[in-house]
mmCIF file of C-alpha atoms in Angstrom:
data_model
loop_
_atom_site.group_PDB
_atom_site.id
_atom_site.type_symbol
_atom_site.label_atom_id
_atom_site.label_comp_id
_atom_site.label_asym_id
_atom_site.label_seq_id
_atom_site.Cartn_x
_atom_site.Cartn_y
_atom_site.Cartn_z
ATOM 1 C CA UNK A 1 0.000 0.000 0.000
ATOM 2 C CA UNK A 2 1.135 3.518 -0.800
ATOM 3 C CA UNK A 3 1.057 5.088 2.661
ATOM 4 C CA UNK A 4 1.009 8.705 1.436
ATOM 5 C CA UNK A 5 -1.871 7.994 -0.937
ATOM 6 C CA UNK A 6 -3.727 6.246 1.885
ATOM 7 C CA UNK A 7 -3.236 9.301 4.085
ATOM 8 C CA UNK A 8 -4.609 11.457 1.256
ATOM 9 C CA UNK A 9 -7.727 9.309 0.837
ATOM 10 C CA UNK A 10 -8.400 9.341 4.568
ATOM 11 C CA UNK A 11 -7.923 13.111 4.730
ATOM 12 C CA UNK A 12 -10.343 13.667 1.841
ATOM 13 C CA UNK A 13 -13.051 11.392 3.274
ATOM 14 C CA UNK A 14 -12.872 12.796 6.791
ATOM 15 C CA UNK A 15 -12.631 16.372 5.550
ATOM 16 C CA UNK A 16 -16.009 15.790 3.897
ATOM 17 C CA UNK A 17 -17.364 14.219 7.094
ATOM 18 C CA UNK A 18 -16.222 17.338 8.919
ATOM 19 C CA UNK A 19 -18.258 19.488 6.525
ATOM 20 C CA UNK A 20 -21.380 17.443 7.247
ATOM 21 C CA UNK A 21 -20.698 17.460 10.999
ATOM 22 C CA UNK A 22 -20.294 21.239 11.006
ATOM 23 C CA UNK A 23 -23.605 21.758 9.235
ATOM 24 C CA UNK A 24 -25.507 19.168 11.269
ATOM 25 C CA UNK A 25 -23.890 20.181 14.554
ATOM 26 C CA UNK A 26 -23.755 23.994 14.343
ATOM 27 C CA UNK A 27 -25.491 25.616 11.407
ATOM 28 C CA UNK A 28 -28.595 23.573 10.601
ATOM 29 C CA UNK A 29 -29.739 23.524 14.272
ATOM 30 C CA UNK A 30 -29.297 27.305 14.448
ATOM 31 C CA UNK A 31 -31.230 27.653 11.192
ATOM 32 C CA UNK A 32 -34.166 25.611 12.504
ATOM 33 C CA UNK A 33 -34.136 26.893 16.101
ATOM 34 C CA UNK A 34 -33.808 30.626 15.503
ATOM 35 C CA UNK A 35 -34.241 31.478 11.807
ATOM 36 C CA UNK A 36 -37.257 29.292 10.972
ATOM 37 C CA UNK A 37 -38.303 28.840 14.641
ATOM 38 C CA UNK A 38 -39.740 25.377 14.008
ATOM 39 C CA UNK A 39 -41.591 23.376 16.653
ATOM 40 C CA UNK A 40 -38.833 21.792 18.743
ATOM 41 C CA UNK A 41 -40.817 18.687 19.636
ATOM 42 C CA UNK A 42 -41.350 18.002 15.929
ATOM 43 C CA UNK A 43 -37.650 18.569 15.294
ATOM 44 C CA UNK A 44 -36.698 16.234 18.167
ATOM 45 C CA UNK A 45 -38.947 13.523 16.689
ATOM 46 C CA UNK A 46 -37.264 13.915 13.294
ATOM 47 C CA UNK A 47 -33.793 13.874 14.889
ATOM 48 C CA UNK A 48 -34.584 10.669 16.774
ATOM 49 C CA UNK A 49 -35.529 8.758 13.630
ATOM 50 C CA UNK A 50 -32.642 10.288 11.708
ATOM 51 C CA UNK A 51 -30.151 9.118 14.316
ATOM 52 C CA UNK A 52 -31.710 5.636 14.482
ATOM 53 C CA UNK A 53 -29.716 4.611 11.409
ATOM 54 C CA UNK A 54 -26.633 4.658 13.660
ATOM 55 C CA UNK A 55 -27.907 1.606 15.529
ATOM 56 C CA UNK A 56 -27.151 -0.762 12.636
ATOM 57 C CA UNK A 57 -23.446 0.145 12.574
ATOM 58 C CA UNK A 58 -22.225 -3.216 14.013
ATOM 59 C CA UNK A 59 -24.465 -5.146 11.588
ATOM 60 C CA UNK A 60 -22.976 -3.300 8.620
ATOM 61 C CA UNK A 61 -19.504 -3.879 10.060
ATOM 62 C CA UNK A 62 -20.221 -7.621 10.393
ATOM 63 C CA UNK A 63 -21.474 -7.866 6.806
ATOM 64 C CA UNK A 64 -18.334 -6.187 5.502
ATOM 65 C CA UNK A 65 -16.085 -8.211 7.801
ATOM 66 C CA UNK A 66 -17.592 -11.635 7.170
ATOM 67 C CA UNK A 67 -19.382 -11.583 3.822
ATOM 68 C CA UNK A 68 -18.018 -8.820 1.604
ATOM 69 C CA UNK A 69 -14.408 -9.554 0.808
ATOM 70 C CA UNK A 70 -14.232 -8.417 -2.806
ATOM 71 C CA UNK A 71 -12.281 -5.216 -3.202
ATOM 72 C CA UNK A 72 -14.501 -4.303 -6.149
ATOM 73 C CA UNK A 73 -17.599 -4.555 -3.918
ATOM 74 C CA UNK A 74 -16.075 -2.202 -1.368
ATOM 75 C CA UNK A 75 -15.373 0.374 -4.062
ATOM 76 C CA UNK A 76 -18.905 0.068 -5.477
ATOM 77 C CA UNK A 77 -20.390 0.739 -2.027
ATOM 78 C CA UNK A 78 -18.179 3.809 -1.595
ATOM 79 C CA UNK A 79 -19.276 5.111 -5.003
ATOM 80 C CA UNK A 80 -23.002 4.525 -4.373
ATOM 81 C CA UNK A 81 -22.901 6.140 -0.924
ATOM 82 C CA UNK A 82 -21.011 9.190 -2.190
ATOM 83 C CA UNK A 83 -23.533 9.733 -5.007
ATOM 84 C CA UNK A 84 -26.535 9.157 -2.697
ATOM 85 C CA UNK A 85 -25.207 11.556 -0.066
ATOM 86 C CA UNK A 86 -24.516 14.397 -2.488
ATOM 87 C CA UNK A 87 -27.933 13.842 -4.111
ATOM 88 C CA UNK A 88 -29.730 14.051 -0.754
ATOM 89 C CA UNK A 89 -27.896 17.272 0.063
ATOM 90 C CA UNK A 90 -29.166 18.672 -3.250
ATOM 91 C CA UNK A 91 -32.770 17.763 -2.367
ATOM 92 C CA UNK A 92 -32.328 19.296 1.083
ATOM 93 C CA UNK A 93 -31.142 22.556 -0.502
ATOM 94 C CA UNK A 94 -34.384 22.821 -2.458
ATOM 95 C CA UNK A 95 -36.765 21.859 0.386
ATOM 96 C CA UNK A 96 -35.095 22.927 3.643
ATOM 97 C CA UNK A 97 -38.405 23.990 5.205
ATOM 98 C CA UNK A 98 -39.791 20.441 5.161
ATOM 99 C CA UNK A 99 -38.631 18.738 8.369
ATOM 100 C CA UNK A 100 -39.374 15.254 7.037
ATOM 101 C CA UNK A 101 -36.879 15.768 4.199
ATOM 102 C CA UNK A 102 -34.333 16.974 6.738
ATOM 103 C CA UNK A 103 -34.909 13.766 8.711
ATOM 104 C CA UNK A 104 -34.435 11.652 5.580
ATOM 105 C CA UNK A 105 -31.255 13.562 4.729
ATOM 106 C CA UNK A 106 -29.995 13.051 8.297
ATOM 107 C CA UNK A 107 -30.745 9.326 8.169
ATOM 108 C CA UNK A 108 -29.131 8.899 4.736
ATOM 109 C CA UNK A 109 -26.095 10.846 5.937
ATOM 110 C CA UNK A 110 -25.568 8.544 8.914
ATOM 111 C CA UNK A 111 -26.261 5.426 6.845
ATOM 112 C CA UNK A 112 -23.756 6.430 4.153
ATOM 113 C CA UNK A 113 -21.266 7.567 6.759
ATOM 114 C CA UNK A 114 -21.388 4.251 8.562
ATOM 115 C CA UNK A 115 -20.958 2.280 5.294
ATOM 116 C CA UNK A 116 -18.005 4.363 4.119
ATOM 117 C CA UNK A 117 -16.755 4.654 7.699
ATOM 118 C CA UNK A 118 -16.858 0.872 8.082
ATOM 119 C CA UNK A 119 -14.802 0.452 4.921
ATOM 120 C CA UNK A 120 -12.330 3.108 6.073
ATOM 121 C CA UNK A 121 -12.147 1.447 9.509
ATOM 122 C CA UNK A 122 -11.447 -1.876 7.825
ATOM 123 C CA UNK A 123 -8.588 -0.307 5.870
ATOM 124 C CA UNK A 124 -7.319 1.410 9.019
ATOM 125 C CA UNK A 125 -7.397 -1.768 11.131
ATOM 126 C CA UNK A 126 -5.741 -3.788 8.357
ATOM 127 C CA UNK A 127 -2.966 -1.209 8.167
ATOM 128 C CA UNK A 128 -2.652 -1.176 11.964
ATOM 129 C CA UNK A 129 -1.977 -4.918 11.971
ATOM 130 C CA UNK A 130 0.523 -4.718 9.108
ATOM 131 C CA UNK A 131 2.235 -1.562 10.367
ATOM 132 C CA UNK A 132 1.507 -0.610 14.020
ATOM 133 C CA UNK A 133 3.394 2.683 13.607
ATOM 134 C CA UNK A 134 0.606 3.969 11.367
ATOM 135 C CA UNK A 135 -1.956 3.894 14.206
ATOM 136 C CA UNK A 136 -1.336 7.281 15.830
ATOM 137 C CA UNK A 137 -0.596 9.292 12.634
ATOM 138 C CA UNK A 138 -3.830 7.961 11.118
ATOM 139 C CA UNK A 139 -5.919 9.065 14.120
ATOM 140 C CA UNK A 140 -4.277 12.488 13.881
ATOM 141 C CA UNK A 141 -5.017 12.767 10.135
ATOM 142 C CA UNK A 142 -8.639 11.655 10.532
ATOM 143 C CA UNK A 143 -9.441 14.206 13.185
ATOM 144 C CA UNK A 144 -7.171 16.871 11.740
ATOM 145 C CA UNK A 145 -9.141 16.708 8.490
ATOM 146 C CA UNK A 146 -12.367 17.323 10.393
ATOM 147 C CA UNK A 147 -10.795 20.292 12.145
ATOM 148 C CA UNK A 148 -9.718 21.854 8.861
ATOM 149 C CA UNK A 149 -13.240 21.527 7.440
ATOM 150 C CA UNK A 150 -14.744 23.238 10.508
ATOM 151 C CA UNK A 151 -12.270 26.087 10.068
ATOM 152 C CA UNK A 152 -13.054 26.591 6.366
ATOM 153 C CA UNK A 153 -16.812 26.558 6.923
ATOM 154 C CA UNK A 154 -16.593 29.088 9.755
ATOM 155 C CA UNK A 155 -14.709 31.434 7.422
ATOM 156 C CA UNK A 156 -17.389 31.009 4.742
ATOM 157 C CA UNK A 157 -20.110 31.733 7.300
ATOM 158 C CA UNK A 158 -18.451 34.977 8.332
ATOM 159 C CA UNK A 159 -17.970 36.014 4.701
ATOM 160 C CA UNK A 160 -21.489 35.135 3.492
ATOM 161 C CA UNK A 161 -23.874 35.650 6.419
ATOM 162 C CA UNK A 162 -23.938 39.399 6.985
ATOM 163 C CA UNK A 163 -27.433 39.308 8.499
ATOM 164 C CA UNK A 164 -28.090 36.139 10.461
ATOM 165 C CA UNK A 165 -31.843 36.351 9.749
ATOM 166 C CA UNK A 166 -31.433 36.731 5.971
ATOM 167 C CA UNK A 167 -32.845 33.650 4.222
ATOM 168 C CA UNK A 168 -31.144 34.334 0.834
ATOM 169 C CA UNK A 169 -27.756 34.482 2.561
ATOM 170 C CA UNK A 170 -28.465 31.174 4.280
ATOM 171 C CA UNK A 171 -29.429 29.699 0.893
ATOM 172 C CA UNK A 172 -26.028 30.651 -0.511
ATOM 173 C CA UNK A 173 -24.235 29.384 2.597
ATOM 174 C CA UNK A 174 -25.901 25.977 2.290
ATOM 175 C CA UNK A 175 -24.965 25.904 -1.405
ATOM 176 C CA UNK A 176 -21.309 26.414 -0.450
ATOM 177 C CA UNK A 177 -21.611 23.508 1.982
ATOM 178 C CA UNK A 178 -22.947 21.271 -0.779
ATOM 179 C CA UNK A 179 -20.020 22.235 -3.022
ATOM 180 C CA UNK A 180 -17.556 21.386 -0.226
ATOM 181 C CA UNK A 181 -18.971 17.850 -0.033
ATOM 182 C CA UNK A 182 -18.430 17.131 -3.735
ATOM 183 C CA UNK A 183 -14.766 16.089 -3.218
ATOM 184 C CA UNK A 184 -16.194 12.911 -1.674
ATOM 185 C CA UNK A 185 -17.000 11.807 -5.233
ATOM 186 C CA UNK A 186 -13.317 12.087 -6.155
ATOM 187 C CA UNK A 187 -12.496 9.332 -3.642
ATOM 188 C CA UNK A 188 -13.877 6.897 -6.223
ATOM 189 C CA UNK A 189 -11.209 8.067 -8.669
ATOM 190 C CA UNK A 190 -8.502 7.686 -6.031
ATOM 191 C CA UNK A 191 -9.604 4.136 -5.236
ATOM 192 C CA UNK A 192 -9.671 3.063 -8.877
ATOM 193 C CA UNK A 193 -6.683 0.855 -9.701
ATOM 194 C CA UNK A 194 -5.652 1.090 -6.042
ATOM 195 C CA UNK A 195 -5.397 -2.059 -3.922
ATOM 196 C CA UNK A 196 -6.767 -1.422 -0.444
ATOM 197 C CA UNK A 197 -6.596 -4.950 0.975
ATOM 198 C CA UNK A 198 -3.563 -6.261 -0.853
ATOM 199 C CA UNK A 199 -2.249 -8.335 2.032
ATOM 200 C CA UNK A 200 -5.552 -9.288 3.559
ATOM 201 C CA UNK A 201 -5.611 -12.844 2.295
ATOM 202 C CA UNK A 202 -2.044 -13.737 3.195
ATOM 203 C CA UNK A 203 -2.128 -17.280 4.672
ATOM 204 C CA UNK A 204 0.836 -16.706 6.939
ATOM 205 C CA UNK A 205 -0.648 -13.558 8.333
ATOM 206 C CA UNK A 206 -4.005 -15.212 8.941
ATOM 207 C CA UNK A 207 -2.356 -18.168 10.652
ATOM 208 C CA UNK A 208 -0.339 -15.856 12.833
ATOM 209 C CA UNK A 209 -3.410 -13.864 13.780
ATOM 210 C CA UNK A 210 -5.408 -17.018 14.563
ATOM 211 C CA UNK A 211 -2.573 -18.424 16.659
ATOM 212 C CA UNK A 212 -2.234 -15.104 18.397
ATOM 213 C CA UNK A 213 -5.966 -15.028 19.145
ATOM 214 C CA UNK A 214 -5.933 -18.555 20.612
ATOM 215 C CA UNK A 215 -3.150 -17.595 22.984
ATOM 216 C CA UNK A 216 -5.045 -14.501 24.034
ATOM 217 C CA UNK A 217 -8.489 -16.017 24.615
ATOM 218 C CA UNK A 218 -8.017 -16.040 28.363
ATOM 219 C CA UNK A 219 -6.885 -12.446 28.392
ATOM 220 C CA UNK A 220 -9.825 -11.412 26.184
ATOM 221 C CA UNK A 221 -12.310 -12.870 28.660
ATOM 222 C CA UNK A 222 -10.753 -10.840 31.471
ATOM 223 C CA UNK A 223 -10.830 -7.700 29.365
ATOM 224 C CA UNK A 224 -14.466 -8.149 28.296
ATOM 225 C CA UNK A 225 -16.139 -6.807 31.442
ATOM 226 C CA UNK A 226 -13.578 -4.065 31.743
ATOM 227 C CA UNK A 227 -14.436 -2.977 28.195
ATOM 228 C CA UNK A 228 -18.179 -3.085 28.965
ATOM 229 C CA UNK A 229 -17.826 -0.617 31.829
ATOM 230 C CA UNK A 230 -15.513 1.555 29.757
ATOM 231 C CA UNK A 231 -18.212 1.518 27.077
ATOM 232 C CA UNK A 232 -20.795 2.713 29.620
ATOM 233 C CA UNK A 233 -18.413 5.403 30.840
ATOM 234 C CA UNK A 234 -17.931 6.718 27.296
ATOM 235 C CA UNK A 235 -21.703 6.728 26.754
ATOM 236 C CA UNK A 236 -22.203 8.845 29.874
ATOM 237 C CA UNK A 237 -19.291 11.066 28.863
ATOM 238 C CA UNK A 238 -21.163 11.733 25.621
ATOM 239 C CA UNK A 239 -24.082 13.229 27.555
ATOM 240 C CA UNK A 240 -22.871 16.683 26.508
ATOM 241 C CA UNK A 241 -24.749 15.938 23.275
ATOM 242 C CA UNK A 242 -27.881 16.955 25.168
ATOM 243 C CA UNK A 243 -26.882 20.596 24.745
ATOM 244 C CA UNK A 244 -24.212 20.681 22.014
ATOM 245 C CA UNK A 245 -26.655 21.134 19.126
ATOM 246 C CA UNK A 246 -28.113 24.107 21.020
ATOM 247 C CA UNK A 247 -24.832 25.974 21.500
ATOM 248 C CA UNK A 248 -25.175 28.238 18.447
ATOM 249 C CA UNK A 249 -28.737 29.148 19.363
ATOM 250 C CA UNK A 250 -27.702 29.686 22.993
ATOM 251 C CA UNK A 251 -24.930 32.100 22.024
ATOM 252 C CA UNK A 252 -27.356 34.092 19.874
ATOM 253 C CA UNK A 253 -30.038 34.345 22.575
ATOM 254 C CA UNK A 254 -27.794 34.676 25.646
ATOM 255 C CA UNK A 255 -25.389 37.182 24.127
ATOM 256 C CA UNK A 256 -26.215 38.726 20.727
ATOM 257 C CA UNK A 257 -25.727 38.376 16.975
ATOM 258 C CA UNK A 258 -22.295 39.989 17.106
ATOM 259 C CA UNK A 259 -21.214 37.385 19.670
ATOM 260 C CA UNK A 260 -22.544 34.580 17.464
ATOM 261 C CA UNK A 261 -20.666 35.940 14.461
ATOM 262 C CA UNK A 262 -17.504 36.307 16.520
ATOM 263 C CA UNK A 263 -17.969 32.770 17.859
ATOM 264 C CA UNK A 264 -18.094 31.320 14.342
ATOM 265 C CA UNK A 265 -15.158 33.481 13.236
ATOM 266 C CA UNK A 266 -13.263 32.406 16.341
ATOM 267 C CA UNK A 267 -13.917 28.773 15.519
ATOM 268 C CA UNK A 268 -10.579 28.449 13.777
ATOM 269 C CA UNK A 269 -8.910 29.019 17.172
ATOM 270 C CA UNK A 270 -11.116 26.325 18.710
ATOM 271 C CA UNK A 271 -10.170 24.087 15.783
ATOM 272 C CA UNK A 272 -6.479 24.740 16.398
ATOM 273 C CA UNK A 273 -6.988 23.813 20.062
ATOM 274 C CA UNK A 274 -8.602 20.534 19.029
ATOM 275 C CA UNK A 275 -5.734 19.796 16.637
ATOM 276 C CA UNK A 276 -3.243 20.636 19.379
ATOM 277 C CA UNK A 277 -5.167 18.235 21.587
ATOM 278 C CA UNK A 278 -4.789 15.435 19.066
ATOM 279 C CA UNK A 279 -1.134 16.243 18.488
ATOM 280 C CA UNK A 280 -0.479 16.272 22.231
ATOM 281 C CA UNK A 281 -2.412 13.014 22.606
ATOM 282 C CA UNK A 282 -0.382 11.332 19.850
ATOM 283 C CA UNK A 283 2.812 12.243 21.707
ATOM 284 C CA UNK A 284 1.798 11.041 25.162
ATOM 285 C CA UNK A 285 -0.370 8.046 24.191
ATOM 286 C CA UNK A 286 2.641 5.725 23.936
ATOM 287 C CA UNK A 287 4.145 6.807 27.249
ATOM 288 C CA UNK A 288 1.219 6.846 29.665
ATOM 289 C CA UNK A 289 -1.691 4.443 30.200
ATOM 290 C CA UNK A 290 -4.455 5.386 27.765
ATOM 291 C CA UNK A 291 -7.203 4.650 30.293
ATOM 292 C CA UNK A 292 -5.518 6.940 32.838
ATOM 293 C CA UNK A 293 -5.260 9.727 30.271
ATOM 294 C CA UNK A 294 -8.885 9.171 29.287
ATOM 295 C CA UNK A 295 -9.905 9.657 32.923
ATOM 296 C CA UNK A 296 -7.748 12.746 33.507
ATOM 297 C CA UNK A 297 -8.963 14.624 30.443
ATOM 298 C CA UNK A 298 -12.601 13.644 30.993
ATOM 299 C CA UNK A 299 -12.301 15.208 34.451
ATOM 300 C CA UNK A 300 -10.815 18.331 32.880
ATOM 301 C CA UNK A 301 -13.660 18.382 30.345
ATOM 302 C CA UNK A 302 -16.185 18.113 33.196
ATOM 303 C CA UNK A 303 -14.550 21.083 34.927
ATOM 304 C CA UNK A 304 -15.056 23.222 31.810
ATOM 305 C CA UNK A 305 -18.685 22.078 31.442
ATOM 306 C CA UNK A 306 -19.437 23.168 35.013
ATOM 307 C CA UNK A 307 -17.988 26.610 34.271
ATOM 308 C CA UNK A 308 -19.957 27.025 31.032
ATOM 309 C CA UNK A 309 -23.276 28.375 32.440
ATOM 310 C CA UNK A 310 -21.388 30.821 34.678
ATOM 311 C CA UNK A 311 -19.369 32.396 31.896
ATOM 312 C CA UNK A 312 -19.501 35.752 30.182
ATOM 313 C CA UNK A 313 -18.753 35.763 26.463
ATOM 314 C CA UNK A 314 -14.920 36.091 26.623
ATOM 315 C CA UNK A 315 -14.818 33.343 29.235
ATOM 316 C CA UNK A 316 -17.169 31.261 27.075
ATOM 317 C CA UNK A 317 -14.635 31.379 24.225
ATOM 318 C CA UNK A 318 -11.804 30.310 26.533
ATOM 319 C CA UNK A 319 -13.935 27.449 27.855
ATOM 320 C CA UNK A 320 -14.717 26.329 24.290
ATOM 321 C CA UNK A 321 -10.983 26.116 23.605
ATOM 322 C CA UNK A 322 -10.508 24.091 26.782
ATOM 323 C CA UNK A 323 -13.377 21.777 25.878
ATOM 324 C CA UNK A 324 -11.930 21.215 22.405
ATOM 325 C CA UNK A 325 -8.451 20.466 23.762
ATOM 326 C CA UNK A 326 -9.523 18.159 26.600
ATOM 327 C CA UNK A 327 -12.375 16.526 24.675
ATOM 328 C CA UNK A 328 -10.282 15.624 21.675
ATOM 329 C CA UNK A 329 -7.572 14.086 23.851
ATOM 330 C CA UNK A 330 -10.157 11.997 25.732
ATOM 331 C CA UNK A 331 -11.721 10.915 22.432
ATOM 332 C CA UNK A 332 -8.292 10.029 21.039
ATOM 333 C CA UNK A 333 -7.568 7.800 24.028
ATOM 334 C CA UNK A 334 -10.872 5.958 23.738
ATOM 335 C CA UNK A 335 -10.348 5.369 20.001
ATOM 336 C CA UNK A 336 -6.817 4.152 20.693
ATOM 337 C CA UNK A 337 -8.091 1.673 23.292
ATOM 338 C CA UNK A 338 -10.881 0.526 20.949
ATOM 339 C CA UNK A 339 -8.388 -0.049 18.148
ATOM 340 C CA UNK A 340 -6.036 -2.027 20.393
ATOM 341 C CA UNK A 341 -8.844 -4.292 21.586
ATOM 342 C CA UNK A 342 -10.315 -4.749 18.099
ATOM 343 C CA UNK A 343 -7.195 -5.977 16.315
ATOM 344 C CA UNK A 344 -7.006 -8.951 18.682
ATOM 345 C CA UNK A 345 -10.405 -10.447 17.811
ATOM 346 C CA UNK A 346 -11.673 -12.327 14.769
ATOM 347 C CA UNK A 347 -14.060 -9.693 13.423
ATOM 348 C CA UNK A 348 -11.937 -6.622 13.946
ATOM 349 C CA UNK A 349 -14.227 -4.120 12.246
ATOM 350 C CA UNK A 350 -17.306 -5.355 14.124
ATOM 351 C CA UNK A 351 -15.553 -5.095 17.486
ATOM 352 C CA UNK A 352 -14.195 -1.656 16.645
ATOM 353 C CA UNK A 353 -17.598 -0.327 15.546
ATOM 354 C CA UNK A 354 -19.303 -1.868 18.589
ATOM 355 C CA UNK A 355 -16.920 -0.051 20.908
ATOM 356 C CA UNK A 356 -17.442 3.229 19.083
ATOM 357 C CA UNK A 357 -21.214 2.759 18.959
ATOM 358 C CA UNK A 358 -21.617 4.069 22.512
ATOM 359 C CA UNK A 359 -21.424 7.586 21.108
ATOM 360 C CA UNK A 360 -23.945 6.678 18.404
ATOM 361 C CA UNK A 361 -26.396 5.513 21.057
ATOM 362 C CA UNK A 362 -25.706 8.719 22.963
ATOM 363 C CA UNK A 363 -26.640 10.668 19.823
ATOM 364 C CA UNK A 364 -29.924 8.771 19.529
ATOM 365 C CA UNK A 365 -30.756 9.338 23.203
ATOM 366 C CA UNK A 366 -29.375 12.730 24.202
ATOM 367 C CA UNK A 367 -29.715 14.925 21.095
ATOM 368 C CA UNK A 368 -33.515 14.565 20.650
ATOM 369 C CA UNK A 369 -34.044 14.840 24.421
ATOM 370 C CA UNK A 370 -32.058 18.071 24.512
ATOM 371 C CA UNK A 371 -33.967 19.510 21.548
ATOM 372 C CA UNK A 372 -37.348 18.634 23.044
ATOM 373 C CA UNK A 373 -36.549 19.834 26.572
ATOM 374 C CA UNK A 374 -35.109 23.113 25.278
ATOM 375 C CA UNK A 375 -38.660 24.178 24.393
ATOM 376 C CA UNK A 376 -39.468 24.731 28.070
ATOM 377 C CA UNK A 377 -36.240 24.559 30.116
ATOM 378 C CA UNK A 378 -33.050 26.567 29.760
ATOM 379 C CA UNK A 379 -29.833 25.389 28.156
ATOM 380 C CA UNK A 380 -28.130 26.063 31.501
ATOM 381 C CA UNK A 381 -30.345 23.400 33.092
ATOM 382 C CA UNK A 382 -29.446 20.942 30.336
ATOM 383 C CA UNK A 383 -25.756 21.643 30.939
ATOM 384 C CA UNK A 384 -26.247 20.956 34.654
ATOM 385 C CA UNK A 385 -27.982 17.645 33.874
ATOM 386 C CA UNK A 386 -25.142 16.706 31.517
ATOM 387 C CA UNK A 387 -22.518 17.502 34.162
ATOM 388 C CA UNK A 388 -24.188 15.060 36.597
ATOM 389 C CA UNK A 389 -24.014 12.221 34.049
ATOM 390 C CA UNK A 390 -20.461 13.208 33.158
ATOM 391 C CA UNK A 391 -19.455 13.075 36.827
ATOM 392 C CA UNK A 392 -20.891 9.550 37.023
ATOM 393 C CA UNK A 393 -18.774 8.628 33.991
ATOM 394 C CA UNK A 394 -15.649 9.962 35.689
ATOM 395 C CA UNK A 395 -16.483 7.884 38.778
ATOM 396 C CA UNK A 396 -16.662 4.710 36.681
ATOM 397 C CA UNK A 397 -13.411 5.629 34.959
ATOM 398 C CA UNK A 398 -11.649 6.128 38.301
ATOM 399 C CA UNK A 399 -12.619 2.612 39.362
ATOM 400 C CA UNK A 400 -11.349 1.248 36.024
ATOM 401 C CA UNK A 401 -8.049 3.101 36.409
ATOM 402 C CA UNK A 402 -7.550 1.572 39.862
ATOM 403 C CA UNK A 403 -8.413 -1.910 38.553
ATOM 404 C CA UNK A 404 -6.012 -1.437 35.652
ATOM 405 C CA UNK A 405 -3.203 -0.570 38.052
ATOM 406 C CA UNK A 406 -3.800 -3.876 39.825
ATOM 407 C CA UNK A 407 -4.511 -6.138 36.833
ATOM 408 C CA UNK A 408 -2.182 -4.449 34.308
ATOM 409 C CA UNK A 409 -4.340 -4.992 31.215
ATOM 410 C CA UNK A 410 -2.031 -4.287 28.301
ATOM 411 C CA UNK A 411 -5.006 -3.373 26.096
ATOM 412 C CA UNK A 412 -5.387 -0.221 28.171
ATOM 413 C CA UNK A 413 -1.762 0.872 28.279
#
């Protein structure tokens, strides 16, 4: 495999994901909450069914792991998903006022993302087995690409949206977003005549992996319950999703339009902080226990969440930088642990997606609840509720850290 070309493909795919995440996480919620002022209970209902597509992630991962081995089939799925996703964005541009179409677009987005994401995870895990040194640079590239896309979109927002309540300006801004997702189609060209699983069927490698797995069966049983509680801890740590989609709207209503505009313009600094977090994480991940680092930076993240409702606008910006830095390090550590566990089981992609699915379930649960509750309770109250769940997560993590110090699970080093 050409490592540089692989890095390029991953950057392109996850840059596009970052564009979608920015629109779904920041701009579309603001558009519906404040510009169109839609019924929030209706929006929560649509969000719930849109996010439901995330629940089939492990099933898709199993199908690709166990039944779809042809490289040509993988490329066809990537092509179909890229075309479907860009087409749905086009339909959304024409009919943004229809919530049902937004829900369909959201569901298609998550479905296509999990199919392409499963394929990319399969490539990533295959590479991790063949070349362990690629693990940390790949995590950095994946999340760095998302950070770059957030930065570019925030600059476009500041340049295009001069009046936040102007519908024509929002139309143009959404059109720019659609154009930024088109590079996803070029991934098909990159993958053509490019072998992505060239060493996958190597008999020696398979024998080695099977032998390795047999020797580690006992260890895997001990790790299982540890991983279950870590999974629960990550789910609870994702409870900030109950208010995250409301942040843009909250800034506009709590402060003013100038503050909102400055917040989006300032987003490149927040993006830099997140990238610094990933860079810092990649440097310390090999030296210190990943589970210990996960606990420390989740506690730091909780500290910033508690401060959030008490902040004025300058302090709010500083807290956002702190949240980005600490949150991205904690996320990095969890992904690193998930990857280490996954490569030691038979169906690597399934195990990896199962471990990451805790955040998907959190999306299904917390995002619609936050949207619905925001109709009659304040965002500050939602933040307080999230901090309680986050504190519970940190408590579970502390117990796991202490157990790890006694048992010395190498999967969590």
